[in-house]
Short mmCIF file of C-alpha atoms and ligand atoms in Angstrom, two decimals:
data_model
loop_
_atom_site.label_atom_id
_atom_site.label_comp_id
_atom_site.label_asym_id
_atom_site.label_seq_id
_atom_site.Cartn_x
_atom_site.Cartn_y
_atom_site.Cartn_z
CA UNK J 1185 4.22 18.07 -10.29
CA UNK J 1186 3.82 19.39 -6.75
CA UNK J 1187 6.27 17.85 -4.32
CA UNK J 1188 4.38 19.43 -1.44
CA UNK J 1189 2.23 16.32 -1.72
CA UNK J 1190 5.07 14.59 0.11
CA UNK J 1191 4.49 16.80 3.14
CA UNK J 1192 1.20 15.04 3.62
CA UNK J 1193 2.87 11.71 4.33
CA UNK J 1194 2.73 10.90 8.03
CA UNK J 1195 5.80 9.85 10.04
CA UNK J 1196 6.92 9.46 13.61
CA UNK J 1197 10.09 10.64 15.31
CA UNK J 1198 12.75 8.25 16.57
CA UNK J 1199 16.28 8.01 17.84
CA UNK J 1200 18.12 5.44 15.79
CA UNK J 1201 21.19 4.21 17.64
CA UNK J 1202 24.15 2.00 16.89
CA UNK J 1203 27.63 1.26 18.17
CA UNK J 1204 31.29 0.96 17.29
CA UNK J 1205 33.40 -0.92 19.86
CA UNK J 1206 32.66 0.90 23.14
CA UNK J 1207 31.31 3.99 21.46
CA UNK J 1208 27.62 4.75 20.93
CA UNK J 1209 25.89 7.12 18.62
CA UNK J 1210 22.32 7.94 17.79
CA UNK J 1211 20.40 10.35 15.62
CA UNK J 1212 16.91 11.60 15.05
CA UNK J 1213 15.12 9.86 12.21
CA UNK J 1214 11.56 10.06 10.99
CA UNK J 1215 11.86 7.11 8.65
CA UNK J 1216 11.45 4.00 10.76
CA UNK J 1217 8.82 1.55 9.63
CA UNK J 1218 7.89 -2.07 10.04
CA UNK J 1219 8.45 -4.01 6.83
CA UNK J 1220 7.09 -7.49 7.65
CA UNK J 1221 5.46 -9.18 10.62
CA UNK J 1222 6.60 -12.78 9.99
CA UNK J 1223 9.43 -12.58 10.86
CA UNK J 1224 9.16 -9.10 12.39
CA UNK J 1225 11.41 -6.76 10.44
CA UNK J 1226 11.88 -3.03 10.38
CA UNK J 1227 13.55 -0.54 8.04
CA UNK J 1228 15.39 2.70 8.74
CA UNK J 1229 16.59 5.23 6.18
CA UNK J 1230 19.86 6.91 7.19
CA UNK J 1231 21.95 9.61 5.51
CA UNK J 1232 25.34 8.31 4.38
CA UNK J 1233 27.11 11.34 5.87
CA UNK J 1234 25.96 10.57 9.39
CA UNK J 1235 28.12 8.83 11.96
CA UNK J 1236 25.21 6.54 12.80
CA UNK J 1237 25.35 5.32 9.19
CA UNK J 1238 28.99 4.31 9.63
CA UNK J 1239 28.18 2.56 12.88
CA UNK J 1240 25.24 0.57 11.47
CA UNK J 1241 27.20 -0.37 8.36
CA UNK J 1242 30.03 -1.78 10.48
CA UNK J 1243 28.16 -3.30 13.42
CA UNK J 1244 25.12 -4.48 11.43
CA UNK J 1245 22.84 -3.66 14.36
CA UNK J 1246 20.62 -0.72 15.23
CA UNK J 1247 18.09 0.32 17.81
CA UNK J 1248 15.10 2.60 17.41
CA UNK J 1249 13.68 4.44 20.42
CA UNK J 1250 10.18 5.82 19.87
CA UNK J 1251 9.95 9.39 21.18
CA UNK J 1252 7.03 10.57 23.27
CA UNK J 1253 4.82 13.41 22.06
CA UNK J 1254 5.98 15.73 24.85
CA UNK J 1255 9.71 15.31 24.14
CA UNK J 1256 11.39 18.73 24.63
CA UNK J 1257 12.98 20.38 21.60
CA UNK J 1258 16.30 20.58 23.40
CA UNK J 1259 16.40 16.81 23.66
CA UNK J 1260 15.57 16.41 19.99
CA UNK J 1261 18.23 19.00 19.15
CA UNK J 1262 20.86 17.07 21.09
CA UNK J 1263 20.37 14.10 18.78
CA UNK J 1264 19.20 15.84 15.65
CA UNK J 1265 21.32 18.92 15.08
CA UNK J 1266 24.63 17.82 16.50
CA UNK J 1267 27.13 15.30 15.23
CA UNK J 1268 28.47 12.38 17.20
CA UNK J 1269 31.81 13.27 15.61
CA UNK J 1270 31.91 16.38 17.83
CA UNK J 1271 30.23 15.23 21.03
CA UNK J 1272 29.24 12.09 22.89
CA UNK J 1273 25.48 12.37 22.54
CA UNK J 1274 24.91 9.81 25.26
CA UNK J 1275 26.97 11.55 27.91
CA UNK J 1276 24.08 13.11 29.81
CA UNK J 1277 21.28 10.89 28.59
CA UNK J 1278 19.67 7.94 30.36
CA UNK J 1279 20.12 4.84 28.24
CA UNK J 1280 20.78 1.15 28.45
CA UNK J 1281 22.82 -1.19 26.31
CA UNK J 1282 20.52 -3.54 24.46
CA UNK J 1283 20.84 -7.20 23.51
CA UNK J 1284 22.57 -6.23 20.27
CA UNK J 1285 24.93 -3.85 22.05
CA UNK J 1286 23.20 -0.84 20.52
CA UNK J 1287 22.14 1.95 22.91
CA UNK J 1288 18.48 2.29 23.84
CA UNK J 1289 17.43 5.75 24.94
CA UNK J 1290 15.28 5.65 28.08
CA UNK J 1291 14.43 9.34 28.37
CA UNK J 1292 11.37 10.65 26.51
CA UNK J 1293 10.97 7.20 25.02
CA UNK J 1294 7.79 5.13 25.09
CA UNK J 1295 9.06 1.98 23.39
CA UNK J 1296 12.07 0.59 21.59
CA UNK J 1297 13.22 -2.14 19.30
CA UNK J 1298 16.56 -3.57 18.28
CA UNK J 1299 17.39 -5.22 14.99
CA UNK J 1300 20.12 -7.07 13.16
CA UNK J 1301 20.63 -5.90 9.60
CA UNK J 1302 19.57 -8.53 7.06
CA UNK J 1303 19.61 -6.35 3.98
CA UNK J 1304 20.38 -2.84 2.85
CA UNK J 1305 19.47 -0.79 -0.16
CA UNK J 1306 21.59 2.01 -1.57
CA UNK J 1307 19.26 4.90 -2.38
CA UNK J 1308 21.84 7.51 -3.34
CA UNK J 1309 22.26 9.98 -0.49
CA UNK J 1310 20.86 7.47 1.99
CA UNK J 1311 20.91 3.77 2.80
CA UNK J 1312 17.81 1.86 3.81
CA UNK J 1313 18.82 -0.71 6.39
CA UNK J 1314 16.37 -3.56 6.88
CA UNK J 1315 16.70 -5.43 10.13
CA UNK J 1316 15.24 -8.47 11.82
CA UNK J 1317 13.85 -7.45 15.19
CA UNK J 1318 15.62 -9.33 17.98
CA UNK J 1319 14.42 -7.35 20.99
CA UNK J 1320 11.59 -4.90 21.64
CA UNK J 1321 9.59 -3.58 24.56
CA UNK J 1322 7.26 -0.89 25.82
CA UNK J 1323 8.93 1.49 28.26
CA UNK J 1324 5.85 3.36 29.39
CA UNK J 1325 2.39 4.23 28.17
CA UNK J 1326 2.18 7.41 26.15
CA UNK J 1327 1.54 8.87 22.75
CA UNK J 1328 4.29 8.82 20.15
CA UNK J 1329 5.57 12.06 18.65
CA UNK J 1330 4.48 12.46 15.07
CA UNK J 1331 6.55 14.30 12.51
CA UNK J 1332 3.65 16.64 11.80
CA UNK J 1333 3.34 17.53 15.50
CA UNK J 1334 7.07 18.19 15.69
CA UNK J 1335 6.88 20.62 12.77
CA UNK J 1336 3.60 22.31 13.42
CA UNK J 1337 3.49 22.57 17.18
CA UNK J 1338 6.94 22.13 18.64
CA UNK J 1339 8.64 24.37 16.13
CA UNK J 1340 6.62 27.36 17.20
CA UNK J 1341 4.02 27.45 14.47
CA UNK J 1342 1.34 26.81 17.05
CA UNK J 1343 -1.50 29.28 17.38
CA UNK J 1344 -0.48 32.38 19.31
CA UNK J 1345 -0.65 31.82 23.03
CA UNK J 1346 0.14 35.28 24.30
CA UNK J 1347 -1.94 36.09 27.39
CA UNK J 1348 -3.91 39.28 26.74
CA UNK J 1349 -2.63 40.98 29.88
CA UNK J 1350 0.81 41.24 28.30
CA UNK J 1351 -0.63 43.16 25.40
CA UNK J 1352 -2.46 45.51 27.73
CA UNK J 1353 0.69 46.20 29.70
CA UNK J 1354 2.62 47.24 26.64
CA UNK J 1355 2.74 50.97 25.97
CA UNK J 1356 1.10 51.82 22.68
CA UNK J 1357 4.33 53.09 21.17
CA UNK J 1358 6.17 49.89 22.09
CA UNK J 1359 8.04 48.41 19.19
CA UNK J 1360 6.37 45.34 17.78
CA UNK J 1361 8.14 42.24 19.02
CA UNK J 1362 10.01 40.67 16.15
CA UNK J 1363 10.55 37.01 15.49
CA UNK J 1364 14.11 35.78 15.18
CA UNK J 1365 15.35 32.89 13.07
CA UNK J 1366 18.18 30.53 14.01
CA UNK J 1367 20.62 30.61 11.10
CA UNK J 1368 21.87 27.15 12.02
CA UNK J 1369 18.69 25.10 12.14
CA UNK J 1370 15.86 27.38 11.07
CA UNK J 1371 14.07 27.45 14.42
CA UNK J 1372 11.96 30.59 14.80
CA UNK J 1373 11.87 32.32 18.17
CA UNK J 1374 8.41 33.80 18.53
CA UNK J 1375 8.24 36.30 21.42
CA UNK J 1376 4.49 35.71 21.74
CA UNK J 1377 5.13 32.02 22.44
CA UNK J 1378 8.40 32.38 24.37
CA UNK J 1379 10.38 29.20 24.98
CA UNK J 1380 8.57 27.43 27.83
CA UNK J 1381 10.90 24.39 27.64
CA UNK J 1382 13.74 26.70 28.70
CA UNK J 1383 11.68 28.70 31.19
CA UNK J 1384 11.14 31.69 28.89
CA UNK J 1385 7.64 33.08 29.37
CA UNK J 1386 5.39 34.04 26.50
CA UNK J 1387 5.75 37.74 25.81
CA UNK J 1388 9.53 37.86 26.18
CA UNK J 1389 11.16 39.91 23.38
CA UNK J 1390 14.24 38.34 21.80
CA UNK J 1391 16.37 41.23 23.09
CA UNK J 1392 15.45 40.35 26.68
CA UNK J 1393 16.40 36.69 26.48
CA UNK J 1394 19.24 35.86 28.90
CA UNK J 1395 22.69 35.96 27.30
CA UNK J 1396 23.15 32.26 27.93
CA UNK J 1397 19.88 31.35 26.22
CA UNK J 1398 20.46 28.96 23.31
CA UNK J 1399 18.40 27.69 20.41
CA UNK J 1400 16.20 24.95 21.88
CA UNK J 1401 16.70 22.82 18.78
CA UNK J 1402 20.37 23.02 17.88
CA UNK J 1403 21.97 24.79 20.83
CA UNK J 1404 23.25 27.78 18.83
CA UNK J 1405 23.72 31.01 20.78
CA UNK J 1406 21.77 34.29 20.42
CA UNK J 1407 24.46 35.64 18.10
CA UNK J 1408 23.44 33.03 15.52
CA UNK J 1409 19.94 34.49 15.26
CA UNK J 1410 18.69 36.98 12.70
CA UNK J 1411 15.56 39.06 12.71
CA UNK J 1412 12.92 37.40 10.57
CA UNK J 1413 12.15 39.36 7.45
CA UNK J 1414 8.39 39.43 7.20
CA UNK J 1415 7.07 39.71 3.71
FE1 FE A 1245 18.97 26.39 16.01
#
């Protein structure tokens, strides 16, 4: 058996939101899919440990905001690698309260839907919530982010983009620029690619990153990075 076969399944990337009283929470999820068209229903698969799970279980409503392809990693990190138990994820994010009362993210979002839970399935670590869609709309035209794009391109595994002039400028004895791995989320800082979302140009060694630079995915500081051991 080769479970890598599972990596070939295609997904999108979404913010699934819900509410508790006046409090909102949302999280990144790749498992949002339409289950029937008549009536229109949708399923989401949410980890039982997440605050969003608690909120959906109690409120019986959820929203799903479909992220655009160009969504910055920092934005994804805000919802994906932080817990609503520690921060209010919606504090600095543009959103609106939907018909169900669940929050709909308006930034980096191309469409959304809201649903009322009609069924749920316990699948061990996760719960699949199935909801009847009660509200949905397009926010703007654009391409949705796919899970494959998020992993392959946004996470720095893109083809090298270092401009050749940088290589020519480097003295021959210059130490090879090393990649650094975030010990919190696994993001790899590749000096050849830099971190354009945060204004870091390609060709910037890890050592020369500003002290206040943080992991674009999870927000961890430079001190949480380790040199990547290349095999
Ligand atoms: Fe990180």
